[in-house]
CSV table of N, CA, C and O in Angstrom, one decimal:
chain,number,residue,atom,x,y,z
Z,1,UNK,N,-25.2,73.9,3.2
Z,1,UNK,CA,-24.1,73.1,3.1
Z,1,UNK,C,-24.8,73.4,5.0
Z,1,UNK,O,-24.2,72.8,6.2
Z,2,UNK,N,-25.7,73.9,5.2
Z,2,UNK,CA,-26.4,74.7,6.0
Z,2,UNK,C,-27.4,73.8,6.5
Z,2,UNK,O,-27.6,72.6,6.5
Z,3,UNK,N,-27.7,73.7,8.2
Z,3,UNK,CA,-28.2,72.9,8.8
Z,3,UNK,C,-29.9,73.0,9.0
Z,3,UNK,O,-30.0,74.5,8.2
Z,4,UNK,N,-30.5,71.8,8.3
Z,4,UNK,CA,-32.0,72.4,9.5
Z,4,UNK,C,-31.8,73.6,9.6
Z,4,UNK,O,-33.2,74.4,9.9
Z,5,UNK,N,-31.8,73.7,11.1
Z,5,UNK,CA,-31.6,75.1,11.9
Z,5,UNK,C,-31.7,76.1,11.2
Z,5,UNK,O,-32.2,77.8,12.0
Z,6,UNK,N,-30.5,76.3,10.7
Z,6,UNK,CA,-29.8,77.8,10.3
Z,6,UNK,C,-30.7,77.7,8.6
Z,6,UNK,O,-31.2,78.9,8.4
Z,7,UNK,N,-31.8,76.7,8.6
Z,7,UNK,CA,-32.4,77.1,7.2
Z,7,UNK,C,-33.8,77.5,7.8
Z,7,UNK,O,-34.0,78.7,7.1
Z,8,UNK,N,-34.6,77.5,8.4
Z,8,UNK,CA,-35.2,78.2,9.7
Z,8,UNK,C,-35.1,79.5,10.0
Z,8,UNK,O,-36.2,80.0,8.9
Z,9,UNK,N,-33.6,80.0,9.7
Z,9,UNK,CA,-33.8,81.4,10.2
Z,9,UNK,C,-33.3,81.4,8.6
Z,9,UNK,O,-33.8,83.0,8.1
Z,10,UNK,N,-33.0,81.0,7.6
Z,10,UNK,CA,-33.2,81.7,6.0
Z,10,UNK,C,-34.7,82.3,6.0
Z,10,UNK,O,-34.5,82.5,5.4
Z,11,UNK,N,-35.2,81.5,5.8
Z,11,UNK,CA,-37.3,81.1,4.9
Z,11,UNK,C,-37.7,82.0,6.7
Z,11,UNK,O,-38.3,83.2,5.9
Z,12,UNK,N,-36.9,82.3,7.9
Z,12,UNK,CA,-37.6,83.5,8.0
Z,12,UNK,C,-37.3,84.7,7.7
Z,12,UNK,O,-37.9,86.1,7.8
Z,13,UNK,N,-35.7,85.4,7.1
Z,13,UNK,CA,-35.5,86.8,6.5
Z,13,UNK,C,-36.3,86.1,5.1
Z,13,UNK,O,-36.2,87.3,4.7
Z,14,UNK,N,-36.9,85.4,5.3
Z,14,UNK,CA,-37.2,85.4,3.5
Z,14,UNK,C,-38.4,86.7,3.8
Z,14,UNK,O,-39.4,86.7,3.2
Z,15,UNK,N,-39.1,86.6,5.3
Z,15,UNK,CA,-40.8,86.9,5.5
Z,15,UNK,C,-40.5,88.1,6.0
Z,15,UNK,O,-41.3,89.1,5.1
Z,16,UNK,N,-39.2,88.7,6.0
Z,16,UNK,CA,-38.7,89.9,6.8
Z,16,UNK,C,-38.5,90.7,6.0
Z,16,UNK,O,-37.4,90.2,6.1
Z,17,UNK,N,-39.1,91.0,5.1
Z,17,UNK,CA,-39.0,92.3,4.2
Z,17,UNK,C,-37.6,93.5,5.1
Z,17,UNK,O,-36.8,93.7,4.0
Z,18,UNK,N,-38.2,94.0,5.8
Z,18,UNK,CA,-37.1,95.4,6.0
Z,18,UNK,C,-36.5,94.8,7.4
Z,18,UNK,O,-35.8,94.2,7.7
Z,19,UNK,N,-35.5,95.7,7.5
Z,19,UNK,CA,-34.1,95.1,7.7
Z,19,UNK,C,-34.5,95.0,9.5
Z,19,UNK,O,-33.9,94.2,9.8
Z,20,UNK,N,-34.6,96.5,9.1
Z,20,UNK,CA,-35.0,96.6,11.3
Z,20,UNK,C,-35.4,95.2,12.3
Z,20,UNK,O,-35.4,94.5,12.9
Z,21,UNK,N,-35.7,95.0,11.3
Z,21,UNK,CA,-36.7,93.3,11.1
Z,21,UNK,C,-35.8,92.7,11.1
Z,21,UNK,O,-35.9,92.0,12.4
Z,22,UNK,N,-34.8,91.9,10.4
Z,22,UNK,CA,-34.1,90.5,10.5
Z,22,UNK,C,-33.3,91.4,11.8
Z,22,UNK,O,-33.1,90.6,12.5
Z,23,UNK,N,-32.8,92.3,12.3
Z,23,UNK,CA,-31.9,93.0,13.2
Z,23,UNK,C,-32.5,92.9,14.2
Z,23,UNK,O,-31.7,91.9,15.1
Z,24,UNK,N,-34.3,92.9,14.4
Z,24,UNK,CA,-34.4,93.2,16.4
Z,24,UNK,C,-34.2,91.2,16.3
Z,24,UNK,O,-34.4,90.6,16.4
Z,25,UNK,N,-34.4,90.5,15.0
Z,25,UNK,CA,-35.2,88.9,14.8
Z,25,UNK,C,-33.5,88.5,15.3
Z,25,UNK,O,-33.7,87.0,16.5
Z,26,UNK,N,-32.8,89.3,15.0
Z,26,UNK,CA,-30.6,87.8,15.3
Z,26,UNK,C,-30.6,88.4,16.8
Z,26,UNK,O,-31.2,88.5,17.6
Z,27,UNK,N,-31.0,89.8,16.8
Z,27,UNK,CA,-30.8,90.4,18.2
Z,27,UNK,C,-31.9,89.0,19.1
Z,27,UNK,O,-31.4,89.1,20.5
Z,28,UNK,N,-33.2,88.7,18.7
Z,28,UNK,CA,-34.2,87.7,19.9
Z,28,UNK,C,-33.5,86.6,20.1
Z,28,UNK,O,-33.4,86.0,21.1
Z,29,UNK,N,-32.7,86.5,19.2
Z,29,UNK,CA,-31.8,84.9,18.9
Z,29,UNK,C,-31.4,85.0,20.2
Z,29,UNK,O,-30.5,84.5,20.7
Z,30,UNK,N,-30.5,86.0,19.9
Z,30,UNK,CA,-29.3,86.3,20.8
Z,30,UNK,C,-30.4,86.3,23.0
Z,30,UNK,O,-29.7,85.8,23.6
Z,31,UNK,N,-30.8,86.8,22.7
Z,31,UNK,CA,-31.5,86.5,23.7
Z,31,UNK,C,-32.4,85.5,24.1
Z,31,UNK,O,-32.3,84.6,25.9
Z,32,UNK,N,-32.7,84.9,23.7
Z,32,UNK,CA,-33.4,83.4,23.9
Z,32,UNK,C,-32.7,82.1,24.3
Z,32,UNK,O,-32.1,81.2,24.1
Z,33,UNK,N,-30.5,82.5,23.8
Z,33,UNK,CA,-30.4,81.9,24.2
Z,33,UNK,C,-29.5,82.0,26.4
Z,33,UNK,O,-29.7,82.7,26.9
Z,34,UNK,N,-29.6,80.6,26.6
Z,34,UNK,CA,-28.8,81.3,27.6
Z,34,UNK,C,-27.7,81.1,28.0
Z,34,UNK,O,-26.3,81.1,26.9
Z,35,UNK,N,-27.2,82.3,29.1
Z,35,UNK,CA,-26.3,83.1,29.1
Z,35,UNK,C,-24.6,82.0,29.7
Z,35,UNK,O,-25.1,81.2,30.2
Z,36,UNK,N,-24.4,82.1,29.1
Z,36,UNK,CA,-22.4,81.5,29.5
Z,36,UNK,C,-21.8,82.1,30.7
Z,36,UNK,O,-22.0,82.9,30.8
Z,37,UNK,N,-22.4,80.7,31.6
Z,37,UNK,CA,-21.4,81.2,32.9
Z,37,UNK,C,-20.4,81.7,33.1
Z,37,UNK,O,-19.5,81.8,31.7
Z,38,UNK,N,-20.2,82.4,34.8
Z,38,UNK,CA,-18.9,83.8,33.9
Z,38,UNK,C,-17.7,82.6,34.4
Z,38,UNK,O,-16.5,82.3,33.9
Z,39,UNK,N,-18.3,81.8,34.7
Z,39,UNK,CA,-16.7,80.7,34.7
Z,39,UNK,C,-15.9,79.9,33.3
Z,39,UNK,O,-14.7,79.6,33.2
Z,40,UNK,N,-16.4,80.2,32.5
Z,40,UNK,CA,-16.6,79.7,31.4
Z,40,UNK,C,-15.8,81.1,30.6
Z,40,UNK,O,-15.3,82.0,29.3
Z,41,UNK,N,-16.2,82.7,31.3
Z,41,UNK,CA,-15.5,84.0,29.9
Z,41,UNK,C,-14.7,84.5,30.8
Z,41,UNK,O,-13.9,84.7,31.8
Z,42,UNK,N,-13.3,83.9,30.3
Z,42,UNK,CA,-12.3,83.2,30.5
Z,42,UNK,C,-10.9,83.6,29.0
Z,42,UNK,O,-11.3,83.6,27.7
Z,43,UNK,N,-9.7,83.9,29.4
Z,43,UNK,CA,-9.4,84.7,28.4
Z,43,UNK,C,-9.0,83.5,27.3
Z,43,UNK,O,-8.7,83.6,25.7
Z,44,UNK,N,-9.1,82.0,27.8
Z,44,UNK,CA,-8.9,81.4,26.5
Z,44,UNK,C,-10.6,81.4,25.5
Z,44,UNK,O,-10.2,80.1,24.9
Z,45,UNK,N,-11.6,81.6,26.3
Z,45,UNK,CA,-12.5,81.5,25.6
Z,45,UNK,C,-12.5,82.5,25.2
Z,45,UNK,O,-14.3,83.0,24.4
Z,46,UNK,N,-12.5,84.0,25.2
Z,46,UNK,CA,-12.3,85.5,24.4
Z,46,UNK,C,-12.1,85.1,23.5
Z,46,UNK,O,-10.8,84.5,22.7
Z,47,UNK,N,-12.9,85.5,22.2
Z,47,UNK,CA,-12.5,86.2,21.1
Z,47,UNK,C,-11.3,87.3,20.5
Z,47,UNK,O,-12.1,88.1,20.4
Z,48,UNK,N,-10.4,87.8,19.9
Z,48,UNK,CA,-10.1,89.1,19.8
Z,48,UNK,C,-10.1,89.3,18.5
Z,48,UNK,O,-10.9,88.4,17.4
Z,49,UNK,N,-10.0,90.2,17.5
Z,49,UNK,CA,-11.0,90.7,17.5
Z,49,UNK,C,-12.2,91.0,16.9
Z,49,UNK,O,-12.5,91.8,16.2
Z,50,UNK,N,-12.8,91.1,18.1
Z,50,UNK,CA,-14.1,91.5,18.2
Z,50,UNK,C,-14.4,92.9,18.8
Z,50,UNK,O,-13.4,93.0,19.6
Z,51,UNK,N,-15.5,94.3,18.2
Z,51,UNK,CA,-15.1,95.4,19.1
Z,51,UNK,C,-15.7,95.2,20.7
Z,51,UNK,O,-15.8,95.7,21.5
Z,52,UNK,N,-16.9,94.3,20.4
Z,52,UNK,CA,-17.5,94.0,21.7
Z,52,UNK,C,-17.0,93.1,22.7
Z,52,UNK,O,-16.4,92.3,22.2
Z,53,UNK,N,-17.0,92.1,23.9
Z,53,UNK,CA,-17.1,90.8,24.7
Z,53,UNK,C,-17.7,89.8,23.8
Z,53,UNK,O,-18.7,89.9,24.2
Z,54,UNK,N,-15.9,88.9,23.6
Z,54,UNK,CA,-17.4,87.9,23.3
Z,54,UNK,C,-16.4,86.8,23.6
Z,54,UNK,O,-14.9,86.0,23.3
Z,55,UNK,N,-17.2,86.2,24.0
Z,55,UNK,CA,-16.2,84.8,24.5
Z,55,UNK,C,-17.6,83.4,23.6
Z,55,UNK,O,-18.6,82.9,23.6
Z,56,UNK,N,-16.6,82.0,23.5
Z,56,UNK,CA,-17.8,81.1,23.1
Z,56,UNK,C,-16.7,80.1,23.5
Z,56,UNK,O,-15.1,80.0,23.3
Z,57,UNK,N,-17.5,78.8,23.6
Z,57,UNK,CA,-17.1,78.0,24.5
Z,57,UNK,C,-17.5,76.5,23.3
Z,57,UNK,O,-18.6,75.5,24.0
Z,58,UNK,N,-16.4,76.4,22.1
Z,58,UNK,CA,-16.3,74.4,21.9
Z,58,UNK,C,-15.9,73.4,22.6
Z,58,UNK,O,-15.7,73.1,23.5
Z,59,UNK,N,-17.1,72.1,22.3
Z,59,UNK,CA,-16.6,71.3,22.8
Z,59,UNK,C,-17.8,70.3,21.5
Z,59,UNK,O,-18.1,70.4,20.6
Z,60,UNK,N,-16.7,69.2,21.6
Z,60,UNK,CA,-16.1,68.2,21.0
Z,60,UNK,C,-16.8,66.7,21.8
Z,60,UNK,O,-15.9,66.8,21.7
Z,61,UNK,N,-17.7,65.8,21.1
Z,61,UNK,CA,-18.0,65.0,21.3
Z,61,UNK,C,-18.5,63.9,20.7
Z,61,UNK,O,-19.1,63.8,19.9
Z,62,UNK,N,-18.1,62.6,20.6
Z,62,UNK,CA,-18.4,61.6,19.6
Z,62,UNK,C,-18.3,62.1,18.6
Z,62,UNK,O,-19.3,61.5,17.7
Z,63,UNK,N,-16.9,63.2,18.1
Z,63,UNK,CA,-17.2,63.2,16.8
Z,63,UNK,C,-17.7,64.8,16.3
Z,63,UNK,O,-18.2,64.6,16.0
Z,64,UNK,N,-19.1,65.0,17.1
Z,64,UNK,CA,-20.0,65.6,17.1
Z,64,UNK,C,-19.3,67.4,17.5
Z,64,UNK,O,-19.3,66.9,18.7
Z,65,UNK,N,-19.4,68.2,16.9
Z,65,UNK,CA,-19.6,69.4,17.6
Z,65,UNK,C,-20.4,71.1,17.3
Z,65,UNK,O,-22.0,70.9,17.7
Z,66,UNK,N,-19.8,71.7,19.3
Z,66,UNK,CA,-21.1,71.7,19.4
Z,66,UNK,C,-20.7,73.3,20.6
Z,66,UNK,O,-18.9,72.8,20.9
Z,67,UNK,N,-20.6,74.6,20.5
Z,67,UNK,CA,-20.2,75.7,21.0
Z,67,UNK,C,-21.5,76.6,22.3
Z,67,UNK,O,-22.6,76.6,20.6
Z,68,UNK,N,-21.3,76.7,22.8
Z,68,UNK,CA,-21.8,78.4,23.1
Z,68,UNK,C,-21.1,79.7,23.5
Z,68,UNK,O,-19.8,79.3,22.7
Z,69,UNK,N,-22.2,80.6,23.4
Z,69,UNK,CA,-21.7,81.4,23.5
Z,69,UNK,C,-22.1,82.3,24.4
Z,69,UNK,O,-23.0,82.9,24.5
Z,70,UNK,N,-21.2,84.1,23.9
Z,70,UNK,CA,-21.6,85.4,24.4
Z,70,UNK,C,-21.3,86.2,25.0
Z,70,UNK,O,-19.4,86.5,23.9
Z,71,UNK,N,-21.8,87.7,25.6
Z,71,UNK,CA,-21.2,88.9,23.9
Z,71,UNK,C,-22.5,89.9,25.0
Z,71,UNK,O,-22.8,89.7,25.8
Z,72,UNK,N,-21.7,91.0,25.2
Z,72,UNK,CA,-22.1,92.6,26.0
Z,72,UNK,C,-23.0,93.0,25.1
Z,72,UNK,O,-23.1,93.3,25.4
Z,73,UNK,N,-23.0,92.5,24.1
Z,73,UNK,CA,-23.3,93.4,23.5
Z,73,UNK,C,-24.6,92.9,22.8
Z,73,UNK,O,-24.0,91.3,21.9
Z,74,UNK,N,-26.3,92.7,22.2
Z,74,UNK,CA,-27.3,92.3,21.4
Z,74,UNK,C,-26.9,91.7,20.7
Z,74,UNK,O,-27.3,90.3,20.4
Z,75,UNK,N,-27.0,92.4,19.3
Z,75,UNK,CA,-26.5,92.1,17.7
Z,75,UNK,C,-25.0,90.8,18.7
Z,75,UNK,O,-25.8,90.3,17.6
Z,76,UNK,N,-24.3,91.1,18.8
Z,76,UNK,CA,-23.2,89.8,18.3
Z,76,UNK,C,-24.6,89.1,19.5
Z,76,UNK,O,-23.3,88.1,18.5
Z,77,UNK,N,-24.6,89.0,20.1
Z,77,UNK,CA,-25.1,87.4,21.2
Z,77,UNK,C,-25.8,87.4,20.4
Z,77,UNK,O,-26.5,85.7,19.9
Z,78,UNK,N,-27.1,88.1,19.0
Z,78,UNK,CA,-27.8,87.0,18.5
Z,78,UNK,C,-26.8,86.3,17.3
Z,78,UNK,O,-27.5,85.5,16.8
Z,79,UNK,N,-25.7,87.3,16.6
Z,79,UNK,CA,-25.0,86.4,15.5
Z,79,UNK,C,-24.1,84.7,16.2
Z,79,UNK,O,-24.4,83.9,14.8
Z,80,UNK,N,-24.4,85.5,18.0
Z,80,UNK,CA,-23.5,84.2,18.2
Z,80,UNK,C,-24.5,83.0,17.7
Z,80,UNK,O,-24.6,81.8,18.3
Z,81,UNK,N,-25.4,83.2,18.6
Z,81,UNK,CA,-26.9,82.8,18.1
Z,81,UNK,C,-27.4,81.3,17.2
Z,81,UNK,O,-27.7,81.0,16.3
Z,82,UNK,N,-26.9,82.7,15.5
Z,82,UNK,CA,-27.3,82.6,14.3
Z,82,UNK,C,-25.9,81.7,14.0
Z,82,UNK,O,-26.6,80.2,13.5
Z,83,UNK,N,-25.0,81.5,14.1
Z,83,UNK,CA,-23.3,80.5,14.4
Z,83,UNK,C,-23.7,79.3,14.5
Z,83,UNK,O,-23.7,78.0,14.7
Z,84,UNK,N,-24.5,79.6,16.5
Z,84,UNK,CA,-25.0,78.3,16.9
Z,84,UNK,C,-26.0,78.0,15.4
Z,84,UNK,O,-25.6,76.2,16.1
Z,85,UNK,N,-26.4,77.8,15.3
Z,85,UNK,CA,-27.9,77.2,14.1
Z,85,UNK,C,-27.0,77.1,12.9
Z,85,UNK,O,-27.4,76.6,12.6
Z,86,UNK,N,-26.1,77.6,12.3
Z,86,UNK,CA,-25.2,76.3,11.4
Z,86,UNK,C,-24.6,75.9,11.9
Z,86,UNK,O,-24.0,74.6,11.0
Z,87,UNK,N,-23.7,76.2,13.3
Z,87,UNK,CA,-22.5,74.0,13.5
Z,87,UNK,C,-23.0,73.4,14.2
Z,87,UNK,O,-22.1,73.0,14.1
Z,88,UNK,N,-24.1,73.7,15.5
Z,88,UNK,CA,-24.4,73.1,16.5
Z,88,UNK,C,-24.8,71.4,15.8
Z,88,UNK,O,-25.7,71.9,15.3
Z,89,UNK,N,-24.3,70.2,16.6
Z,89,UNK,CA,-24.5,69.6,15.6
Z,89,UNK,C,-24.0,68.4,14.6
Z,89,UNK,O,-24.4,68.1,14.2
Z,90,UNK,N,-23.2,69.8,14.0
Z,90,UNK,CA,-22.4,69.0,12.5
Z,90,UNK,C,-21.0,67.6,13.0
Z,90,UNK,O,-20.9,67.6,14.0
Z,91,UNK,N,-21.4,66.7,12.3
Z,91,UNK,CA,-20.2,66.3,12.3
Z,91,UNK,C,-18.9,67.2,12.2
Z,91,UNK,O,-19.0,68.2,11.3
Z,92,UNK,N,-17.9,67.0,12.9
Z,92,UNK,CA,-16.8,68.3,13.3
Z,92,UNK,C,-16.6,68.4,12.0
Z,92,UNK,O,-15.6,69.3,11.6
Z,93,UNK,N,-15.8,66.5,10.5
Z,93,UNK,CA,-15.0,67.0,9.5
Z,93,UNK,C,-15.7,68.5,8.7
Z,93,UNK,O,-15.7,69.0,8.0
Z,94,UNK,N,-17.0,68.1,9.1
Z,94,UNK,CA,-18.4,68.9,7.8
Z,94,UNK,C,-18.5,70.3,8.2
Z,94,UNK,O,-18.4,71.2,7.6
Z,95,UNK,N,-17.8,70.8,9.7
Z,95,UNK,CA,-18.0,71.7,10.6
Z,95,UNK,C,-16.4,73.3,9.9
Z,95,UNK,O,-17.2,73.6,8.9
Z,96,UNK,N,-15.6,71.8,9.2
Z,96,UNK,CA,-14.5,72.3,8.8
Z,96,UNK,C,-15.3,72.8,6.6
Z,96,UNK,O,-14.5,74.0,5.8
Z,97,UNK,N,-16.2,71.9,6.7
Z,97,UNK,CA,-16.5,72.1,4.8
Z,97,UNK,C,-17.8,73.4,5.1
Z,97,UNK,O,-17.6,74.3,3.9
Z,98,UNK,N,-17.7,73.7,6.4
Z,98,UNK,CA,-19.1,75.2,5.7
Z,98,UNK,C,-18.7,76.5,5.9
Z,98,UNK,O,-17.7,76.9,5.9
Z,99,UNK,N,-19.0,77.2,4.6
Z,99,UNK,CA,-18.8,78.3,4.5
Z,99,UNK,C,-19.0,79.2,4.8
Z,99,UNK,O,-20.8,79.6,3.8
Z,100,UNK,N,-19.4,79.3,6.1
Z,100,UNK,CA,-20.0,80.4,6.2
Z,100,UNK,C,-20.3,81.9,6.6
Z,100,UNK,O,-20.9,82.4,5.8
Z,101,UNK,N,-18.7,82.5,5.7
Z,101,UNK,CA,-18.8,83.9,5.1
Z,101,UNK,C,-20.1,84.0,3.7
Z,101,UNK,O,-20.7,84.6,4.2
Z,102,UNK,N,-20.7,82.3,3.4
Z,102,UNK,CA,-21.5,83.1,1.6
Z,102,UNK,C,-23.2,82.4,2.8
Z,102,UNK,O,-23.6,82.7,1.7
Z,103,UNK,N,-22.6,81.6,3.3
Z,103,UNK,CA,-24.2,81.2,4.2
Z,103,UNK,C,-24.1,82.6,4.8
Z,103,UNK,O,-25.8,82.3,5.0
Z,104,UNK,N,-23.4,83.0,5.6
Z,104,UNK,CA,-24.7,84.6,6.7
Z,104,UNK,C,-25.0,85.1,5.6
Z,104,UNK,O,-26.1,86.3,5.6
Z,105,UNK,N,-24.5,85.1,4.4
Z,105,UNK,CA,-24.4,86.0,2.9
Z,105,UNK,C,-26.0,86.5,2.9
Z,105,UNK,O,-26.7,86.9,1.9
Z,106,UNK,N,-26.1,85.0,1.7
Z,106,UNK,CA,-28.2,84.6,2.5
Z,106,UNK,C,-28.7,85.2,3.4
Z,106,UNK,O,-29.5,85.9,2.9
Z,107,UNK,N,-28.4,85.8,4.8
Z,107,UNK,CA,-29.1,86.8,4.7
Z,107,UNK,C,-29.2,88.0,4.7
Z,107,UNK,O,-29.6,88.6,5.5
Z,108,UNK,N,-28.1,88.7,4.1
Z,108,UNK,CA,-27.8,89.3,4.1
Z,108,UNK,C,-27.1,91.0,4.8
Z,108,UNK,O,-26.5,91.6,4.9
Z,109,UNK,N,-26.4,89.4,5.8
Z,109,UNK,CA,-25.9,90.1,6.6
Z,109,UNK,C,-24.1,90.6,6.7
Z,109,UNK,O,-24.3,92.1,7.0
Z,110,UNK,N,-23.5,91.0,5.3
Z,110,UNK,CA,-23.0,91.4,5.5
Z,110,UNK,C,-23.2,92.8,4.2
Z,110,UNK,O,-22.5,93.5,4.9
Z,111,UNK,N,-24.1,93.5,4.4
Z,111,UNK,CA,-24.3,94.5,3.8
Z,111,UNK,C,-25.2,95.5,4.6
Z,111,UNK,O,-25.0,95.8,4.1
Z,112,UNK,N,-25.2,94.7,6.1
Z,112,UNK,CA,-25.7,95.6,7.1
Z,112,UNK,C,-25.1,95.7,8.6
Z,112,UNK,O,-25.8,96.2,9.5
Z,113,UNK,N,-23.7,94.9,8.8
Z,113,UNK,CA,-23.1,94.9,9.7
Z,113,UNK,C,-22.2,96.3,9.0
Z,113,UNK,O,-21.6,96.1,8.3
Z,114,UNK,N,-22.2,96.8,10.6
Z,114,UNK,CA,-20.6,97.8,10.8
Z,114,UNK,C,-19.5,96.6,10.2
Z,114,UNK,O,-19.2,95.9,10.4
Z,115,UNK,N,-18.7,97.8,9.5
Z,115,UNK,CA,-16.7,97.3,9.7
Z,115,UNK,C,-17.0,96.3,10.9
Z,115,UNK,O,-16.0,95.6,11.1
Z,116,UNK,N,-16.6,96.7,12.1
Z,116,UNK,CA,-16.1,96.4,13.9
Z,116,UNK,C,-17.0,95.2,13.3
Z,116,UNK,O,-16.7,94.1,14.3
Z,117,UNK,N,-18.6,95.3,13.4
Z,117,UNK,CA,-19.3,94.4,13.5
Z,117,UNK,C,-19.0,93.0,12.7
Z,117,UNK,O,-19.2,91.4,13.2
Z,118,UNK,N,-18.9,93.6,11.2
Z,118,UNK,CA,-18.0,92.3,10.2
Z,118,UNK,C,-17.0,91.3,11.0
Z,118,UNK,O,-16.9,90.5,10.7
Z,119,UNK,N,-16.1,92.5,11.1
Z,119,UNK,CA,-15.0,91.9,11.5
Z,119,UNK,C,-15.1,90.7,13.0
Z,119,UNK,O,-14.2,89.6,12.7
Z,120,UNK,N,-15.0,91.1,13.8
Z,120,UNK,CA,-16.4,90.7,14.8
Z,120,UNK,C,-15.9,88.7,14.9
Z,120,UNK,O,-16.6,87.9,15.2
Z,121,UNK,N,-17.5,88.7,13.7
Z,121,UNK,CA,-17.9,88.0,13.3
Z,121,UNK,C,-16.9,87.5,12.7
Z,121,UNK,O,-16.3,86.0,12.6
Z,122,UNK,N,-15.9,87.5,11.3
Z,122,UNK,CA,-15.3,87.0,10.9
Z,122,UNK,C,-14.4,86.5,12.1
Z,122,UNK,O,-13.7,84.8,11.9
Z,123,UNK,N,-13.9,87.7,13.1
Z,123,UNK,CA,-13.2,86.5,14.2
Z,123,UNK,C,-14.1,85.3,14.9
Z,123,UNK,O,-13.2,84.4,15.1
Z,124,UNK,N,-15.1,84.7,15.3
Z,124,UNK,CA,-15.7,84.2,15.5
Z,124,UNK,C,-15.8,83.2,14.7
Z,124,UNK,O,-15.8,81.6,14.8
Z,125,UNK,N,-15.9,83.5,13.5
Z,125,UNK,CA,-16.3,81.6,12.1
Z,125,UNK,C,-14.1,82.4,12.5
Z,125,UNK,O,-14.4,79.9,12.3
Z,126,UNK,N,-13.3,82.1,12.6
Z,126,UNK,CA,-12.4,81.7,12.1
Z,126,UNK,C,-11.9,80.4,13.8
Z,126,UNK,O,-11.3,80.1,13.8
Z,127,UNK,N,-12.1,81.1,14.8
Z,127,UNK,CA,-12.3,80.5,16.3
Z,127,UNK,C,-13.1,79.3,15.5
Z,127,UNK,O,-12.6,78.5,16.2
Z,128,UNK,N,-14.1,79.0,15.6
Z,128,UNK,CA,-14.7,78.4,15.4
Z,128,UNK,C,-13.6,76.4,14.2
Z,128,UNK,O,-13.8,76.3,14.7
Z,129,UNK,N,-13.7,77.8,13.0
Z,129,UNK,CA,-13.2,77.0,12.1
Z,129,UNK,C,-11.3,76.2,12.9
Z,129,UNK,O,-11.2,75.0,12.8
Z,130,UNK,N,-11.3,76.9,13.8
Z,130,UNK,CA,-9.6,76.4,14.5
Z,130,UNK,C,-9.1,75.5,15.2
Z,130,UNK,O,-9.0,74.7,15.2
Z,131,UNK,N,-10.4,75.7,15.9
Z,131,UNK,CA,-11.2,74.2,16.8
Z,131,UNK,C,-11.8,73.1,16.0
Z,131,UNK,O,-10.9,72.2,16.5
Z,132,UNK,N,-12.2,73.1,15.1
Z,132,UNK,CA,-12.5,72.5,14.0
Z,132,UNK,C,-11.9,71.8,13.1
Z,132,UNK,O,-11.1,70.2,13.6
Z,133,UNK,N,-10.2,72.4,13.2
Z,133,UNK,CA,-9.0,71.8,12.3
Z,133,UNK,C,-8.1,71.2,13.5
Z,133,UNK,O,-7.1,70.6,12.6
Z,134,UNK,N,-8.6,72.1,14.3
Z,134,UNK,CA,-7.7,70.8,15.8
Z,134,UNK,C,-8.1,69.9,15.9
Z,134,UNK,O,-6.9,68.8,16.9
Z,135,UNK,N,-9.3,70.0,15.6
Z,135,UNK,CA,-10.3,67.5,16.4
Z,135,UNK,C,-9.6,66.9,15.8
Z,135,UNK,O,-9.1,67.3,14.0
């Protein structure tokens, strides 16, 4: 139940056989994102449970979910970019139905992230799900 944008990442990953190339790809996704304005890097948007600094700024307009985010770690910023491609533009009710862990597993990320990065990814997904559930 992924977005077309996320499916593009899945297809790109199929062409990248080496995990280091996939890692670079995720980092490049993060570099392509607009930085989150400093005014939005506040305690309310900070995600606890991440080894690095992570901020997510969700927005729901007309029932459509979107979020922006940022991190001080390049790989984490890339993971935020991947999550944005998974969730942005979905009706908020569909956000709650996305099995993000299974979708991310399609990329093989579960096998190649450190325990700390995996915990951070889980914390980001939980924050997104909480926002969607409260909407």
